[in-house]
CSV table of C-alpha atoms in Angstrom, one decimal:
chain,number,residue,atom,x,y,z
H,1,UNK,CA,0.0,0.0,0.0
H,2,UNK,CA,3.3,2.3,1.0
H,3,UNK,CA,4.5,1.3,-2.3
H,4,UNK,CA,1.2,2.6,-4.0
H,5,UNK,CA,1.2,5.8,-2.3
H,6,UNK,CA,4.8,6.6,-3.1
H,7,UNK,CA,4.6,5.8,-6.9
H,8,UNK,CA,1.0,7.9,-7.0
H,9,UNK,CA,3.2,10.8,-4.9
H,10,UNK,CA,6.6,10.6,-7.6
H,11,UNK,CA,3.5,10.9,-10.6
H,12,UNK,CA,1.8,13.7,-9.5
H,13,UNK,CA,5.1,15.5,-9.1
H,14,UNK,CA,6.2,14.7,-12.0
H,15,UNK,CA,3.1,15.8,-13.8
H,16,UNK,CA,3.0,18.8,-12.1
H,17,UNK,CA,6.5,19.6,-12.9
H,18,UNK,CA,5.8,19.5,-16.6
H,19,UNK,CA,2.9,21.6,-16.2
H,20,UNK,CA,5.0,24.3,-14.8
H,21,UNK,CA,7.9,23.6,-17.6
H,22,UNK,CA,4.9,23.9,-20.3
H,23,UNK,CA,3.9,27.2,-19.1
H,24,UNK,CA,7.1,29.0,-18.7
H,25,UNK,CA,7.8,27.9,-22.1
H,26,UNK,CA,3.9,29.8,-22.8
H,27,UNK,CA,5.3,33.2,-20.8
H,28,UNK,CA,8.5,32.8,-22.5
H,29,UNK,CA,6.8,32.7,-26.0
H,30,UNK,CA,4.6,35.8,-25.2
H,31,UNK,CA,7.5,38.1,-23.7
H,32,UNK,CA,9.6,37.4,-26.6
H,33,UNK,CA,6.1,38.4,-28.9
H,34,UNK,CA,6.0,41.5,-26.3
H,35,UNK,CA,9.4,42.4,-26.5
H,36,UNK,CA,9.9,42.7,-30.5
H,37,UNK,CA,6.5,44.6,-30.6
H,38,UNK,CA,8.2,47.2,-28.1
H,39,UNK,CA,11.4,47.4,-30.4
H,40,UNK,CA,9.0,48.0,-33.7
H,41,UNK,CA,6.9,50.4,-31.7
H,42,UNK,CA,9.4,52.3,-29.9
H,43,UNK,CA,11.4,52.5,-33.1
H,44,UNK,CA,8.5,54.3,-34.8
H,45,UNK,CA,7.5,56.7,-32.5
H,46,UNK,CA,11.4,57.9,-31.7
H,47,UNK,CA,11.0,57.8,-35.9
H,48,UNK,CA,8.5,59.7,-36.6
H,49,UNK,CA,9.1,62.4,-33.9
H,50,UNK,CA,12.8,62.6,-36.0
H,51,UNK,CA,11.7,62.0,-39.9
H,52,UNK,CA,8.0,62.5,-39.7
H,53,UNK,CA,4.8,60.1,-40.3
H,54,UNK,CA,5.5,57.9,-43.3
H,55,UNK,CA,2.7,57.2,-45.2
H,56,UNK,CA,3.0,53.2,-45.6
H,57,UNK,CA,5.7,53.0,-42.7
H,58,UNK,CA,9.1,52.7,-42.3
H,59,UNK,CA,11.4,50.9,-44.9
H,60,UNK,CA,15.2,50.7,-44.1
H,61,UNK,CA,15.9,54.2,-46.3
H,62,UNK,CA,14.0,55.6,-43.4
H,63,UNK,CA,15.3,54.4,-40.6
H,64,UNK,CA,18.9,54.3,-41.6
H,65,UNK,CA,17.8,58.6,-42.2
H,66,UNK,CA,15.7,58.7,-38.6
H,67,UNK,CA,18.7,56.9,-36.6
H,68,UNK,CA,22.5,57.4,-37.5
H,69,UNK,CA,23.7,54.7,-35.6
H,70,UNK,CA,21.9,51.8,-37.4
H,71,UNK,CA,24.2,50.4,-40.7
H,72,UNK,CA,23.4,48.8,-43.9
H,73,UNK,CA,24.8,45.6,-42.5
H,74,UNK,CA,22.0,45.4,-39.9
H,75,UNK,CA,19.9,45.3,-42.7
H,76,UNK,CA,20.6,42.1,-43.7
H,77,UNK,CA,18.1,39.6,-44.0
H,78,UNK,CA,15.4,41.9,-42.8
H,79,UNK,CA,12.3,41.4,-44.9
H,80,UNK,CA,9.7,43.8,-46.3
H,81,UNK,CA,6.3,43.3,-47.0
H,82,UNK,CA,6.9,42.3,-50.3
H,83,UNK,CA,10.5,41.6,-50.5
H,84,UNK,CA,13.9,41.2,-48.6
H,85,UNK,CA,17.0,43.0,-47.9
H,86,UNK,CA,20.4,41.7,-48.1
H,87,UNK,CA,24.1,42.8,-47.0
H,88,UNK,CA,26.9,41.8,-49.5
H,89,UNK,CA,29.5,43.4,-47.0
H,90,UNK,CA,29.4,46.7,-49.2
H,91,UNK,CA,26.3,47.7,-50.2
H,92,UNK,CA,22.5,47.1,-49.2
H,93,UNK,CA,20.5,45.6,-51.8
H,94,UNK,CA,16.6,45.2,-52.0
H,95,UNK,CA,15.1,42.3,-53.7
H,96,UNK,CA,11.2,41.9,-54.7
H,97,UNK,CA,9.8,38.3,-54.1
H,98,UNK,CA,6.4,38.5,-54.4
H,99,UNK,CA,4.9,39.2,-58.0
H,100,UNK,CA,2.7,41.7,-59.3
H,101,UNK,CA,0.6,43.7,-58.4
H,102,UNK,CA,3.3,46.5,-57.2
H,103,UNK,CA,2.3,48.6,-54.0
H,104,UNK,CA,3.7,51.4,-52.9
H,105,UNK,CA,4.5,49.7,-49.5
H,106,UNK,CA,6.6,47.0,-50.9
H,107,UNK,CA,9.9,48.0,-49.0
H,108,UNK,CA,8.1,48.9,-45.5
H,109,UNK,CA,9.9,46.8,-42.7
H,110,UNK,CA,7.5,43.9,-41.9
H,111,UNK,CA,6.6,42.5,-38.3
H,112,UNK,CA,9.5,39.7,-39.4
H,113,UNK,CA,11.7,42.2,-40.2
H,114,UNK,CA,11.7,43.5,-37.3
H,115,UNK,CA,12.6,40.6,-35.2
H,116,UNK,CA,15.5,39.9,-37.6
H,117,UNK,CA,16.4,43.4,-37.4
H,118,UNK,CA,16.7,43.3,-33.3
H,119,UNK,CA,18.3,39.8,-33.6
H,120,UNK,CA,21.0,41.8,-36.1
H,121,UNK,CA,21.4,44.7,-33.7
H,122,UNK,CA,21.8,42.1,-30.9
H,123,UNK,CA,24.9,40.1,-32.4
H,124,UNK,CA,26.2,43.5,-33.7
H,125,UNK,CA,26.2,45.4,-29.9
H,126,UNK,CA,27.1,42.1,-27.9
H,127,UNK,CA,23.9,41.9,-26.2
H,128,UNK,CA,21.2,39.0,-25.8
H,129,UNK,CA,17.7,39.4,-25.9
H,130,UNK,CA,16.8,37.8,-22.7
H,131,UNK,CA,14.1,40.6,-21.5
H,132,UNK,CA,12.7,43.7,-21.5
H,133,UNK,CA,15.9,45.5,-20.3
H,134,UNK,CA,18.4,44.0,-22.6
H,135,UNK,CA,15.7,45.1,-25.4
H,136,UNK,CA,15.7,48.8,-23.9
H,137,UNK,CA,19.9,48.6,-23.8
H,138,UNK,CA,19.9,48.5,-27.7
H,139,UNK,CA,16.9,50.6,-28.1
H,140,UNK,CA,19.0,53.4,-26.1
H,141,UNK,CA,22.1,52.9,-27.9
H,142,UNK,CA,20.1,53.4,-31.4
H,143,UNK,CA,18.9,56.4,-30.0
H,144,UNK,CA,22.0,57.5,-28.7
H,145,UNK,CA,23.0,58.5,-32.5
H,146,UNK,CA,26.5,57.2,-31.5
H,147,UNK,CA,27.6,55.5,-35.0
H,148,UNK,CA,29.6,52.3,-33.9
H,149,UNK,CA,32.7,52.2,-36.4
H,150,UNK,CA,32.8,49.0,-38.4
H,151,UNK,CA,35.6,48.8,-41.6
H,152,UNK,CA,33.3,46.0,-43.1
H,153,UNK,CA,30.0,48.4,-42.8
H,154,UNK,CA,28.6,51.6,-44.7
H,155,UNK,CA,26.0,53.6,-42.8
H,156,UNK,CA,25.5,56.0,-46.1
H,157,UNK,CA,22.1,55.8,-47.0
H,158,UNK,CA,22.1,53.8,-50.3
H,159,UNK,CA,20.6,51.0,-51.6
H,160,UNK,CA,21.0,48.9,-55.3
H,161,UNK,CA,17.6,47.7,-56.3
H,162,UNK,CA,18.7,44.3,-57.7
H,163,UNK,CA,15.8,45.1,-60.3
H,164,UNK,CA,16.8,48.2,-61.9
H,165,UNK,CA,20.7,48.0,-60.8
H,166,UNK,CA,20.3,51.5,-59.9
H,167,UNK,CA,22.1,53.4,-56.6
H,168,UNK,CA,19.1,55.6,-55.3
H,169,UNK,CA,20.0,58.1,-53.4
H,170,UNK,CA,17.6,58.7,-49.9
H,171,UNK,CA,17.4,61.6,-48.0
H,172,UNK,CA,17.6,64.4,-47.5
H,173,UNK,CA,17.4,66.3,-50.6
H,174,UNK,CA,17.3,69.7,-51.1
H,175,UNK,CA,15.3,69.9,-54.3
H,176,UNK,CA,11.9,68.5,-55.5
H,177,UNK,CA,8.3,69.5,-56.3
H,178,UNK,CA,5.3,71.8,-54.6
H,179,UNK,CA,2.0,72.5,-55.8
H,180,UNK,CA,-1.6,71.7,-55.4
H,181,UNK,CA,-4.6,69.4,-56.6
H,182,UNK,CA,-7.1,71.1,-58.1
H,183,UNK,CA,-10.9,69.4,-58.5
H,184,UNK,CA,-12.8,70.5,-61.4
H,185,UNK,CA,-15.3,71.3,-63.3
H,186,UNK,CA,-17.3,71.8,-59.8
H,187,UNK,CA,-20.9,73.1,-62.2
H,188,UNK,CA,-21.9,71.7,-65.5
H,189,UNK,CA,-22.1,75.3,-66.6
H,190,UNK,CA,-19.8,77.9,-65.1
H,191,UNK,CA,-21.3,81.6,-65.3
H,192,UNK,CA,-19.0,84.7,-65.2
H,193,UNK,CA,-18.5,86.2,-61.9
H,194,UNK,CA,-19.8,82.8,-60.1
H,195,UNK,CA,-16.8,82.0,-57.6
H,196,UNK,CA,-18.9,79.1,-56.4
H,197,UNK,CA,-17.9,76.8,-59.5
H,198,UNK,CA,-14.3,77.9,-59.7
H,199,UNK,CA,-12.0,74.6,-59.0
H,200,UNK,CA,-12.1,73.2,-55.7
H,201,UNK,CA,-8.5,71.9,-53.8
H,202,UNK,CA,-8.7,67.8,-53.5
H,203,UNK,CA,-7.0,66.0,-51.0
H,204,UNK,CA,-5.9,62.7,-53.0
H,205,UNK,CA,-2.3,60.4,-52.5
H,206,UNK,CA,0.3,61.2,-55.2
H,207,UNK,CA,2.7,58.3,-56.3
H,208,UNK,CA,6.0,59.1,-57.3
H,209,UNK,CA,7.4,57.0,-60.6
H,210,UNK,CA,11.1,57.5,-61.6
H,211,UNK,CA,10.7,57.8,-65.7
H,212,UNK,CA,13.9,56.4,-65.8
H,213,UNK,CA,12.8,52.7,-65.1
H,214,UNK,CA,9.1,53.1,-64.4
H,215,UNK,CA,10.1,52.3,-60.5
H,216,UNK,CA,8.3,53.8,-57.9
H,217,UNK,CA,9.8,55.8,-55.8
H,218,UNK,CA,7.4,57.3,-53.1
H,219,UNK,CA,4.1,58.3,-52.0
H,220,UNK,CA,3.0,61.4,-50.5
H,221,UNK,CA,-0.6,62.7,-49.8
H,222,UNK,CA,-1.7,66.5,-50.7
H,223,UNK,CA,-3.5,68.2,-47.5
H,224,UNK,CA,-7.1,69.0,-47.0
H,225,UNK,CA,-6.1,72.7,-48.6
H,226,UNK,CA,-4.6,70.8,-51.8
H,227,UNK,CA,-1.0,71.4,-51.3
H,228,UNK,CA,1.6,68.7,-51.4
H,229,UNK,CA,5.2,68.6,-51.2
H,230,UNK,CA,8.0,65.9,-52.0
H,231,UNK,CA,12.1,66.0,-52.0
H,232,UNK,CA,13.3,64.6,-54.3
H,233,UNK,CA,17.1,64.0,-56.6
H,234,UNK,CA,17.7,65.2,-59.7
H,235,UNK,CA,16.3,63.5,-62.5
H,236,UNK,CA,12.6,62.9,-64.1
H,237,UNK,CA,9.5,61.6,-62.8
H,238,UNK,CA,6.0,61.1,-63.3
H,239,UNK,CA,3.3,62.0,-60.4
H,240,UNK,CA,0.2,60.3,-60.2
H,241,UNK,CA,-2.8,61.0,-58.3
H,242,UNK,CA,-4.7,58.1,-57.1
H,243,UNK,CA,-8.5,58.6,-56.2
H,244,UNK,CA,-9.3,55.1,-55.9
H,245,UNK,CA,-12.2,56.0,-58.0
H,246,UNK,CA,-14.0,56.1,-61.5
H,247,UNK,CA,-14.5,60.2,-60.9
H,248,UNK,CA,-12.7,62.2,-59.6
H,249,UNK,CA,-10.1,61.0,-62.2
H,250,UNK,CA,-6.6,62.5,-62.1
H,251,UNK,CA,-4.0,63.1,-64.7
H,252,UNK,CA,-0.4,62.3,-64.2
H,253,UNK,CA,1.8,64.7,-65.0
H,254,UNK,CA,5.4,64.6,-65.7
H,255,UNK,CA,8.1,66.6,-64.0
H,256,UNK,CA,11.7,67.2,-64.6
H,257,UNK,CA,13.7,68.0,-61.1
H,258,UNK,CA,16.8,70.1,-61.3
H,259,UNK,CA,19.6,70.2,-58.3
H,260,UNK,CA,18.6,72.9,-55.5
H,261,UNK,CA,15.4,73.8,-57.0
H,262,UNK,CA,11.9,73.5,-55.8
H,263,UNK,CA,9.6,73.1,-58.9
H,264,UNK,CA,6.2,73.6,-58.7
H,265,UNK,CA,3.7,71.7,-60.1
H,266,UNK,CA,-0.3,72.1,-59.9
H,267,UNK,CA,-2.3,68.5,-60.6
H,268,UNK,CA,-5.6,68.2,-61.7
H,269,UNK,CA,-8.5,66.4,-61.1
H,270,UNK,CA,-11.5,65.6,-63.2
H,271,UNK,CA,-14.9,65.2,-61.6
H,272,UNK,CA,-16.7,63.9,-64.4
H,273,UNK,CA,-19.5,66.8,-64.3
H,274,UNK,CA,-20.5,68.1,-67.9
């Protein structure tokens, strides 16, 4: 009967013992979930207080701009929404994996990324991601601006897009394109003197194309007044308003961008009234 007892006493332990190893492995799992959510959201909010709201979020152009002490190399690996970034001990390259349709969000940093991004930063600063404070010893030293000097890394914000072959050049520039959106005709029949039908300002998001390549090269969206405003480098490009809609219906217009100027550029609209 001792012998019963004893047994019945070692089981119960023994059960209950892998009970509690099953659920520490459970809090482990949902600390680690925590603690790469805090790293993405901490990095955007320090971001966009530096660089601004991005429309479709952060991709590595961005945060390579909003914090000097990340490098290309820390990039490596790091995936997109619709793609991956990769290190070849020089330069960053981005690489599309997914097929068409393209989006204008096809290099923002994805939830993976992220997690291979602090994994990166990790190995890079010597410091494991055990918990919450280890997490908020590399989220100060990012934040610190202090660029830790590596002869095998470039922290210049470049990128060859393994699609066009191209260096573009991110941030910041000091030359690019302001206007407005104009919405018209507002009356099927405009009468001299009647303000009320003149054109009315549209807010609507503008794609950027580089005519170069046909690749796309930003988004930005005009305010509620109309006006809108994007840096960008030398060279040509096309601007496309996107209502999402039969009418209004916008045109794209084509722009050429010279070095240290601020073109302007007023878009139009078309509401479809006749």
């Amino acid at each position: 009967m001792m012998k019963k007892i004893f047994l019945i006493l070692i089981l119960v332990v023994v059960i209950l013992g892998l009970l509690s190893l099953l659920q520490g492995e459970k809090d482990r799992g949902v600390s680690g979930d925590l603690i790469y959510k805090k790293f993405k959201i901490e990095l955007w909010e320090e971001g966009i207080a530096r660089v601004g709201q991005p429309i479709e979020g952060f991709d590595s152009f961005l945060l390579l701009t909003a914090f000097p002490s990340l490098t290309q190399a820390d990039f490596d690996g790091v995936a997109s929404l619709e793609g991956i970034y990769t290190f070849d001990g020089e330069n960053l390259h981005y690489e599309r994996t997914k097929g068409q349709p393209f989006t204008s969000a096809e290099k923002t940093v994805s939830d993976d990324g992220y997690k291979t991004l602090l994994m990166n930063l990790s190995k890079r600063m010597g410091i494991d991601v055990i918990d919450e404070s280890s997490v908020n010893e590399i989220i100060r030293r990012i934040f610190s601006d202090e660029v830790e000097n590596d002869a095998d890394t470039d922290n210049s914000n470049e990128l060859i897009d393994d699609e066009t072959d191209e260096v573009n050049n991110i941030l910041p520039f000091d030359s690019g394109v302001v206007g407005k959106v104009l919405l018209g005709p507002i009356c099927p029949v405009v009468r001299e003197g009647d303000d009320s039908c003149n054109d009315k300002l549209y807010a609507v998001i503008i794609n950027v194309f580089s005519t170069g390549n046909d690749n796309f090269f930003s988004s930005i969206e005009s305010d509620k007044d109309g006006n809108y405003k994007v840096m960008l480098p030398p060279g040509d490009y096309v601007l496309i308003p996107k209502s999402g809609k039969m009418f209004p219906r916008c045109s794209e217009q084509a722009v050429t961008i010279k070095p240290s100027v601020l073109s302007e550029v007023n878009l139009s609209c078309d509401t479809g009234i006749r």
